[in-house]
Short mmCIF file of C-alpha atoms and ligand atoms in Angstrom, two decimals:
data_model
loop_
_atom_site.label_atom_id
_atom_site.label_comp_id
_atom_site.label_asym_id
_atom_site.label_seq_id
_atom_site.Cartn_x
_atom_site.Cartn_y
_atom_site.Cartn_z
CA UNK I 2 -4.62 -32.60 15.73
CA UNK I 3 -4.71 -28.86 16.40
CA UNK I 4 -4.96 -28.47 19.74
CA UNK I 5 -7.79 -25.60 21.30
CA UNK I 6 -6.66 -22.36 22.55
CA UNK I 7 -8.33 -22.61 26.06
CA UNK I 8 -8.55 -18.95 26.98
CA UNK I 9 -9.19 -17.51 23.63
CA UNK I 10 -13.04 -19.06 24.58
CA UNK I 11 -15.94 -16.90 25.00
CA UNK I 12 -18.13 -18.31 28.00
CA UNK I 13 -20.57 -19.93 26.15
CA UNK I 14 -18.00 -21.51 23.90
CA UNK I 15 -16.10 -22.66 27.04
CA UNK I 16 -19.38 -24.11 28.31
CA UNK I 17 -20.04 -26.05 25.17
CA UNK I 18 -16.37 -27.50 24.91
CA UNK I 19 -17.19 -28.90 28.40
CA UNK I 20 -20.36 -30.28 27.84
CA UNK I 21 -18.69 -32.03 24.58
CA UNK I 22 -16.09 -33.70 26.89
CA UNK I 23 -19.03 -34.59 29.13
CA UNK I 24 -18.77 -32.65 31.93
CA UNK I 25 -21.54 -29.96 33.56
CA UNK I 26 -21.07 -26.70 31.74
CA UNK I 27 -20.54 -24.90 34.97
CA UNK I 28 -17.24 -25.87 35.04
CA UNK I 29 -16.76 -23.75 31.84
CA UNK I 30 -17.75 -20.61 33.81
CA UNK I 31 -15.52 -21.83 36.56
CA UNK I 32 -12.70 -21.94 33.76
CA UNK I 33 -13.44 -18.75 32.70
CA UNK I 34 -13.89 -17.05 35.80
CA UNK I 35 -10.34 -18.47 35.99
CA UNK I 36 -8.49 -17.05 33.45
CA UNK I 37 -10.80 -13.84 32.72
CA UNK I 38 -11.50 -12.56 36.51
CA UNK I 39 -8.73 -14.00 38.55
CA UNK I 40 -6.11 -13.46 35.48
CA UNK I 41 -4.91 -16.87 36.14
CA UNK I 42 -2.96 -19.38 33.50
CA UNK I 43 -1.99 -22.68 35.01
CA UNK I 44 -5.20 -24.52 34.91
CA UNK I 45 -3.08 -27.57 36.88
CA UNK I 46 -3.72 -25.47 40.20
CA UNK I 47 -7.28 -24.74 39.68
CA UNK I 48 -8.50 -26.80 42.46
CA UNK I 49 -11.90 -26.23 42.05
CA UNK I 50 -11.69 -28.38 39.10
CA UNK I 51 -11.28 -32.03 39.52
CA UNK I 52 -7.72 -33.78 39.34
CA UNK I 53 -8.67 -35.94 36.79
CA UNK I 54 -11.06 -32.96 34.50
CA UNK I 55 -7.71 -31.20 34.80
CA UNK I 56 -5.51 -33.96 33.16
CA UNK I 57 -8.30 -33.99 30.11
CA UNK I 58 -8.45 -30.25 29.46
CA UNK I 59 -4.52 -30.80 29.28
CA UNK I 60 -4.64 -33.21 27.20
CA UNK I 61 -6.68 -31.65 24.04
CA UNK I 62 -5.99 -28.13 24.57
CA UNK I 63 -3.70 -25.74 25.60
CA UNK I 64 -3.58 -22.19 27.08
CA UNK I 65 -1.55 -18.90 25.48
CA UNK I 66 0.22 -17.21 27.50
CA UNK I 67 2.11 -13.58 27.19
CA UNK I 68 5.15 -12.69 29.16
CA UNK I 69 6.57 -8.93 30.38
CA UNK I 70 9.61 -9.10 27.93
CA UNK I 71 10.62 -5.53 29.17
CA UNK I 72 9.44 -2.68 30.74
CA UNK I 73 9.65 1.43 30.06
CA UNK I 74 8.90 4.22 33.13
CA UNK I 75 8.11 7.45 31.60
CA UNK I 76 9.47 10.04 33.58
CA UNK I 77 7.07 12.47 32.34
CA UNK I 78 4.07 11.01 33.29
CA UNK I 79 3.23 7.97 35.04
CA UNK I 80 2.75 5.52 31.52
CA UNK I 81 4.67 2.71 30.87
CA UNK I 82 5.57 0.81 27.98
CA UNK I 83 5.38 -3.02 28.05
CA UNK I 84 6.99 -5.05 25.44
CA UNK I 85 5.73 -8.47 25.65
CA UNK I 86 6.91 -11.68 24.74
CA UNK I 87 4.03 -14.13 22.53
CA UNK I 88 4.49 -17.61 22.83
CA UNK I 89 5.95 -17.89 19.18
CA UNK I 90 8.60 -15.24 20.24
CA UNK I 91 6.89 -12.41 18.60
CA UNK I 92 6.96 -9.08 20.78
CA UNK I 93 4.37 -6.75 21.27
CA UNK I 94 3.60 -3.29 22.59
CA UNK I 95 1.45 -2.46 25.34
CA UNK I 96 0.95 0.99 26.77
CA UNK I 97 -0.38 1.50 30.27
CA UNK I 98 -2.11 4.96 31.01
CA UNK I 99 -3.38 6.86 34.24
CA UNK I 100 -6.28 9.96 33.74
CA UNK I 101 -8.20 11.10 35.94
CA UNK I 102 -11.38 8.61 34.73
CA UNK I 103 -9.08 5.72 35.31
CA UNK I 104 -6.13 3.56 34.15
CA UNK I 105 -6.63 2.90 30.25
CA UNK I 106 -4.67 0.35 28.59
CA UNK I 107 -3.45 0.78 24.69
CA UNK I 108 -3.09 -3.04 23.32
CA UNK I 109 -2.58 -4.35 20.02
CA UNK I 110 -4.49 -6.68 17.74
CA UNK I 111 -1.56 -7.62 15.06
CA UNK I 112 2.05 -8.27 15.19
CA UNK I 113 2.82 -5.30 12.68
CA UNK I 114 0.50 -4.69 10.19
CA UNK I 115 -0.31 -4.58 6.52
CA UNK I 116 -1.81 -0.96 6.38
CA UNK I 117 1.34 0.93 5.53
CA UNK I 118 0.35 4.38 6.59
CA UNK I 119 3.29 6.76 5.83
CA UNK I 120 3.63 8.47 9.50
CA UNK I 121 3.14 5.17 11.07
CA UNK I 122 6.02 3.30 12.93
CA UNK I 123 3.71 -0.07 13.18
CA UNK I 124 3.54 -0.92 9.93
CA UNK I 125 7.11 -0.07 8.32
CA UNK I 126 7.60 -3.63 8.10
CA UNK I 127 4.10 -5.30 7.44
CA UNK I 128 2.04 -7.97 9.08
CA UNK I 129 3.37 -10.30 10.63
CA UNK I 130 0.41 -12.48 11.87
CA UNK I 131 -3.06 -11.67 13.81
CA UNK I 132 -3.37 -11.81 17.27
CA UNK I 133 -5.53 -14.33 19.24
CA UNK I 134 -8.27 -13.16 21.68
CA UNK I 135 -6.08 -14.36 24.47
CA UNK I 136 -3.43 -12.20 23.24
CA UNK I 137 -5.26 -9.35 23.66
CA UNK I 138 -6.62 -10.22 26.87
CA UNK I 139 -3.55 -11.00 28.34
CA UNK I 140 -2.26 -7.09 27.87
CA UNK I 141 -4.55 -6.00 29.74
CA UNK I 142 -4.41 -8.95 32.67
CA UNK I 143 -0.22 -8.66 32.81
CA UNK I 144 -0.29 -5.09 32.83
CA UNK I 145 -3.32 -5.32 35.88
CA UNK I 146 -1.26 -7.89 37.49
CA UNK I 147 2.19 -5.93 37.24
CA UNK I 148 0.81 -2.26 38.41
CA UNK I 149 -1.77 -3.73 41.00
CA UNK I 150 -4.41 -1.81 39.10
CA UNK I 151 -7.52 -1.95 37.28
CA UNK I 152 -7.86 -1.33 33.91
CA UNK I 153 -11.22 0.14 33.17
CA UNK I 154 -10.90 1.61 29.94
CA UNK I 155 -9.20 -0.09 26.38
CA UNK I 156 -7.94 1.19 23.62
CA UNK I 157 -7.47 -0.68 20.56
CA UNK I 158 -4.66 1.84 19.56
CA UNK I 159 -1.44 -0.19 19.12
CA UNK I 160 0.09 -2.19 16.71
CA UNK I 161 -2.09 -3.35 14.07
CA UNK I 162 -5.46 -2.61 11.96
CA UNK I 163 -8.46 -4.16 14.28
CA UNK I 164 -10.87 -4.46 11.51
CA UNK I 165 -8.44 -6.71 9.61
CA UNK I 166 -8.51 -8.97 12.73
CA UNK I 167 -12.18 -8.11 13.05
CA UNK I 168 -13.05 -11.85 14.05
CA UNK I 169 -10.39 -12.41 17.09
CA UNK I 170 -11.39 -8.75 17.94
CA UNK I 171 -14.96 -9.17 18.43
CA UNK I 172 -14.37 -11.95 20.32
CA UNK I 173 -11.87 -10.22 22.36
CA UNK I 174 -14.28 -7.05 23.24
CA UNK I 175 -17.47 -9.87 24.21
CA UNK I 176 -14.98 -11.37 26.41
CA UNK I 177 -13.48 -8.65 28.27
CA UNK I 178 -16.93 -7.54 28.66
CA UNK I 179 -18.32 -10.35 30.09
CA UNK I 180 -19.54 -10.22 33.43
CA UNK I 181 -18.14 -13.29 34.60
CA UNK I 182 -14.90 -11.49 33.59
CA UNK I 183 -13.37 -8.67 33.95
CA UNK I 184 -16.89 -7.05 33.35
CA UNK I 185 -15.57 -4.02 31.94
CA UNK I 186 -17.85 -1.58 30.05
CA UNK I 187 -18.48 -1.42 26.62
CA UNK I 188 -18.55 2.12 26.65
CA UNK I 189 -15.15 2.48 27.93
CA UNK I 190 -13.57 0.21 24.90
CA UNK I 191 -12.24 2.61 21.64
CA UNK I 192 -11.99 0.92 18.19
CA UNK I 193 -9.77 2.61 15.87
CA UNK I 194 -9.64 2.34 12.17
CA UNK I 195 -7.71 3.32 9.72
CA UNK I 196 -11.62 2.92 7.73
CA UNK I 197 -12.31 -0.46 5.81
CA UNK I 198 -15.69 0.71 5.03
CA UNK I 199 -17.08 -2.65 4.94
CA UNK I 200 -16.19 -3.76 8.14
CA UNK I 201 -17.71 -0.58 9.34
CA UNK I 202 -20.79 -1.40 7.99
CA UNK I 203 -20.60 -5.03 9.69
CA UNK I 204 -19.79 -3.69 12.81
CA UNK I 205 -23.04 -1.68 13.15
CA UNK I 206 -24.80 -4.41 12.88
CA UNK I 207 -23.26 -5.62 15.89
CA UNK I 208 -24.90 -3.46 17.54
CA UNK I 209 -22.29 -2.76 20.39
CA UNK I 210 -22.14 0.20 22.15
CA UNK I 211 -18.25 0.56 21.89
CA UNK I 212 -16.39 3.67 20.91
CA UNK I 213 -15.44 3.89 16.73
CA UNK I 214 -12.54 6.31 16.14
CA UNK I 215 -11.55 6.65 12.61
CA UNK I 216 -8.15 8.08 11.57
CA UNK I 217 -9.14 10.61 8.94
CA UNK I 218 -6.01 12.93 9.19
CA UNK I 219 -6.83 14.89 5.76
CA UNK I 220 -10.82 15.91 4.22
CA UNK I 221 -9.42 15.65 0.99
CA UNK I 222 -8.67 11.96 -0.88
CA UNK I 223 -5.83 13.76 -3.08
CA UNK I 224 -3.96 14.32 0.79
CA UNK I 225 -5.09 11.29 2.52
CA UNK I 226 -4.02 9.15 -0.38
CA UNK I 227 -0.51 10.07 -0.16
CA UNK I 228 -0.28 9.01 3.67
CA UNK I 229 -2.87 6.00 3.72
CA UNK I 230 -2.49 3.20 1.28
CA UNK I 231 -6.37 2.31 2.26
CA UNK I 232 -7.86 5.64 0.06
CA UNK I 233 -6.90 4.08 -2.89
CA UNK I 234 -9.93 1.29 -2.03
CA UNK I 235 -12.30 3.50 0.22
CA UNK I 236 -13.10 7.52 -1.41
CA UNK I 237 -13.77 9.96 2.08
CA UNK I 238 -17.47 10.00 1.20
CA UNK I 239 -17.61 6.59 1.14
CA UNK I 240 -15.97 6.18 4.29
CA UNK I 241 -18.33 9.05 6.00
CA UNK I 242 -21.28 7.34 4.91
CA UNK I 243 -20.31 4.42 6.98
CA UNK I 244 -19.70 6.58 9.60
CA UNK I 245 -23.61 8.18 9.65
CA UNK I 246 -24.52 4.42 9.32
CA UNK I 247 -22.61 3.44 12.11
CA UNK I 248 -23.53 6.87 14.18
CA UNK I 249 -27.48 5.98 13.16
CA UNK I 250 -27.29 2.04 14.33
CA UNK I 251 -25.49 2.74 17.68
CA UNK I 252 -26.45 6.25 18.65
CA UNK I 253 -22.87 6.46 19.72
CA UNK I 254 -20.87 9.92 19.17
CA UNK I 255 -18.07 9.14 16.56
CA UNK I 256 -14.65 10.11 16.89
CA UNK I 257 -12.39 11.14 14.35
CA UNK I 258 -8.56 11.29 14.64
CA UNK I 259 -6.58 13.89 12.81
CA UNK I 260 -2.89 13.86 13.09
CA UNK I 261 -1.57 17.60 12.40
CA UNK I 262 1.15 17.84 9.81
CA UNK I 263 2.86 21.06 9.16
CA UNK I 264 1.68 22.30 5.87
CA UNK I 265 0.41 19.10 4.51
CA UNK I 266 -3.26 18.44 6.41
CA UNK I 267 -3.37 22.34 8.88
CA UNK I 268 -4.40 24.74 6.55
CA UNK I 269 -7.48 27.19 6.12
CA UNK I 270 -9.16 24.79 3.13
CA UNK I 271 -8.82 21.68 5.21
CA UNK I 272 -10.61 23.24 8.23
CA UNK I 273 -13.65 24.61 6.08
CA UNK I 274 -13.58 20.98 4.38
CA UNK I 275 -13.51 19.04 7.24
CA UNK I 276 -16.16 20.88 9.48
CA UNK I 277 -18.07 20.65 5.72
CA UNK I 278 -17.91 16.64 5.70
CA UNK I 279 -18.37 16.13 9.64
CA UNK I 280 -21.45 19.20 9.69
CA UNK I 281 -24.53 16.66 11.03
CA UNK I 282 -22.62 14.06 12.41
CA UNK I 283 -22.59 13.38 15.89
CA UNK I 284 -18.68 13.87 16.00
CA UNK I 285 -15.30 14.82 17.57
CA UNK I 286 -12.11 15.34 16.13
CA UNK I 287 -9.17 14.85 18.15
CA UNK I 288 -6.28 16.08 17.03
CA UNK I 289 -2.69 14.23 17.40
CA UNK I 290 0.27 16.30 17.04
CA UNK I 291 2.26 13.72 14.88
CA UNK I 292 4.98 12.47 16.87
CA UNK I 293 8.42 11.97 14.83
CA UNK I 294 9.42 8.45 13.49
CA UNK I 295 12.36 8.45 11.28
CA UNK I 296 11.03 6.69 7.98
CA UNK I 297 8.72 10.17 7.62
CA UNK I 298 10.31 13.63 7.50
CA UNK I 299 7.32 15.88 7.97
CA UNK I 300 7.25 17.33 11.63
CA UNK I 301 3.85 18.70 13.52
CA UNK I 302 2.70 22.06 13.38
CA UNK I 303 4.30 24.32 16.70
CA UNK I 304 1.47 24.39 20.04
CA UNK I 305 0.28 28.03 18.64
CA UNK I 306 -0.50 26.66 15.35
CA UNK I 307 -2.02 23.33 16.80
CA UNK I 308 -4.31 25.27 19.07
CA UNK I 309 -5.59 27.91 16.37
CA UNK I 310 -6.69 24.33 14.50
CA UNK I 311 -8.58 23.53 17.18
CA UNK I 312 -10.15 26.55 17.46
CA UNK I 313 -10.66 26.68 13.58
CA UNK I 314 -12.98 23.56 13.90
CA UNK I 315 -14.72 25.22 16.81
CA UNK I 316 -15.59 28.06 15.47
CA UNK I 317 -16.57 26.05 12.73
CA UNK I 318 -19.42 24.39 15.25
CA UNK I 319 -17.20 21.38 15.38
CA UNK I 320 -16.04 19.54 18.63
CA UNK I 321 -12.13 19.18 19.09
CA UNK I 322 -9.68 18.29 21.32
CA UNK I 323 -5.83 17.84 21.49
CA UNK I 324 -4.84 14.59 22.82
CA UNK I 325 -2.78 14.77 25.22
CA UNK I 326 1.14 12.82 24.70
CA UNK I 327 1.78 10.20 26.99
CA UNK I 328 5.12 8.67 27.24
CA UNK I 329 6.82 10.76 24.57
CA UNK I 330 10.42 9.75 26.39
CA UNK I 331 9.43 5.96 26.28
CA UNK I 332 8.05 6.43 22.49
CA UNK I 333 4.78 5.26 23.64
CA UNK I 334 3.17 7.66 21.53
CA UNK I 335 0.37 7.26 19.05
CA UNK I 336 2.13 5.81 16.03
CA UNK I 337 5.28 5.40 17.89
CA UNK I 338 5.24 1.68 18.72
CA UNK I 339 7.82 -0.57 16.83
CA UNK I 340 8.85 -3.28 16.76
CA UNK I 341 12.04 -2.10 17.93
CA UNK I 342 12.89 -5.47 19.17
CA UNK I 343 11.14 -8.13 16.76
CA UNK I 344 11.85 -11.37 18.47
CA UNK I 345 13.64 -12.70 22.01
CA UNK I 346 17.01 -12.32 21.82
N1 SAH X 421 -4.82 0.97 12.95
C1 SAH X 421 -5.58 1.88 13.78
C2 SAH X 421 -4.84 2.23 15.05
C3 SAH X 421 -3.67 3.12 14.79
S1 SAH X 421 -2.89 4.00 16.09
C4 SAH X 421 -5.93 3.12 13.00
O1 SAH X 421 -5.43 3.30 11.90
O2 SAH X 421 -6.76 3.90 13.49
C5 SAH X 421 -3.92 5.28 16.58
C6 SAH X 421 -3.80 6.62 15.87
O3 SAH X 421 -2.48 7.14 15.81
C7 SAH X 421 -4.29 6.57 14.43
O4 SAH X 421 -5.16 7.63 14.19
C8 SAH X 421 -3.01 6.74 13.65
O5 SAH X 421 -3.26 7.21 12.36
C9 SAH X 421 -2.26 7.70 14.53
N2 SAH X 421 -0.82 7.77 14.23
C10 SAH X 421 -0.05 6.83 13.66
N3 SAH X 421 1.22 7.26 13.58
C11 SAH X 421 1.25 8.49 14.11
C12 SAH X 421 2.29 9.44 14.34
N4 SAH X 421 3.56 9.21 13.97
N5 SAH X 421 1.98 10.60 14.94
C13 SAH X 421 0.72 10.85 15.33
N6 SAH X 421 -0.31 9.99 15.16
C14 SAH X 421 -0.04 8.82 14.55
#
């Protein structure tokens, strides 16, 4: 028998796996206050749990731990790069962040992943598997517990596509947000998608306030099919329309992300296109520099050239800004986590 993955629960699932063992479901909340508030693992020294209610949870589940495999100090800025260890001997990326509106956390939601966009370091060598919610939570609670701080803001950012673990990732987002948890906003958790229009669509209907960001990087499907594998399945109005649906259900300003490539995706034509396509949407393009990674041999556009985009898109009545690199010396970059180190050595 498979046994259950304890702090992949939500609370009310927690609840009802208690009351199914016949116990009171408060001691669910009390397991989940655990794990999810207290960023504890070892359910043995939860002593507000009776001895014996301990030995049964034990017994028919079990609880999925990450560990710190390694750590990177920028010397830049104050971001660090955590590799971490799964409990199949996977490793992951995590990127820890300060701003000014607090410490934001970069996780992943797949070892690898199956996307295969060309300037993309994540996916050179496919997915390996999906994470778990617990996964996912436990970036966030090792890097809390390993800089003393608080995370308040998420970004779903690193390795992996999250709408092809849409399921785990839900669960992960109603979890962190839950207040008997680490109760963080929903506002302050980012989304990004490479745009599976479908899942767009299903999303909205979730109804969650959370932030969508979808990579766009081109107006034109001739360009964007030649760096994302996914325009061959979803055309750019296609994908926009989802967008305005998703805009219209949630009310929520949409993000677009636009990596600048010299003379491929920063000319003239591709600013009037893409202020044509984003004109009435409540939107914001911010613009990546693309940050080298060996298996692509286009380079970014020079810091005159990148700023004359942005002001190209604002003349053009569009909001834009230039995200900022963090970690650069560490390769925490956007599109710059590898697996550099694929399994414990
Ligand atoms: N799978 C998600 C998350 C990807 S990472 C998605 O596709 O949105 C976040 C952003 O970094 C995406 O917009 C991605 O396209 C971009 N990116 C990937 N590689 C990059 C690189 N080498 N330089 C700059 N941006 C990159």
């Amino acid at each position: 028998m498979n046994k259950i993955e304890l702090n992949s629960m939500s609370l009310d699932e927690l609840k009802d796996f208690i009351v199914n063992i016949g116990e009171k479901s408060f001691r669910g909340q009390q397991i989940f206050t655990y794990f999810n508030r207290n960023k504890n693992i070892d359910i043995e020294s939860l002593a507000l749990l009776p001895k014996e209610l301990r030995k049964k949870i034990i017994d028919i589940s079990f609880i999925n731990e990450v560990k710190i495999y390694k750590k990177f100090d920028s010397d830049i800025d104050n971001t660090k790069k955590y590799l971490f260890a799964l409990s199949d001997d996977n490793i992951i990326e995590s990127v820890f962040m300060q701003y000014k509106h607090g410490n934001t956390a970069c996780i992943s939601t797949q070892v690898g992943c199956r996307m295969g966009c060309k300037f993309c370091a994540s996916t050179k060598e496919g997915l390996i598997r999906n994470l778990t919610p617990a996964e996912m939570l436990n970036q966030i609670y090792m890097m809390e517990k390993d800089t003393k701080e608080t995370i308040s803001n998420v970004v779903l950012m690193g390795s992996g596509e999250p709408l092809d673990n849409y399921e785990n990732v839900l669960k992960f987002i109603n979890i962190i947000h839950d207040e008997n948890g680490h109760n963080m906003s929903l506002r302050n958790i980012t989304l990004s998608t490479c745009g599976i229009v479908p899942k767009i669509y299903e999303l909205a209907k979730e109804n969650l306030p959370i932030t969508l960001s979808i990579s766009l990087h081109s107006p034109f499907d001739k360009v964007r099919l030649k760096m994302m594998p996914i325009s061959k399945k979803y055309s750019i109005s296609e994908l926009i329309k989802a967008c305005k649906a998703y805009g219209n259900s949630t009310n929520r300003r949409l993000t677009f992300e636009y990596t600048l490539i010299e003379d491929i995706n920063d000319s003239e034509t591709e600013l009037d296109e893409l202020a044509n396509i984003l004109r009435g949407l409540n939107a914001h393009v911010n613009l990546i520099p693309l940050n080298p990674i060996k298996e692509y041999d286009k380079e970014s556009p020079n810091r005159d050239n990148i700023e004359m985009f942005q002001k190209g898109l604002l003349n053009r009545g569009i909001p834009a800004t230039i995200r900022r690199e963090m970690g650069s010396d560490i390769s925490a970059s956007c599109g710059q986590l590898r697996r550099s180190i694929t399994h414990i050595q």
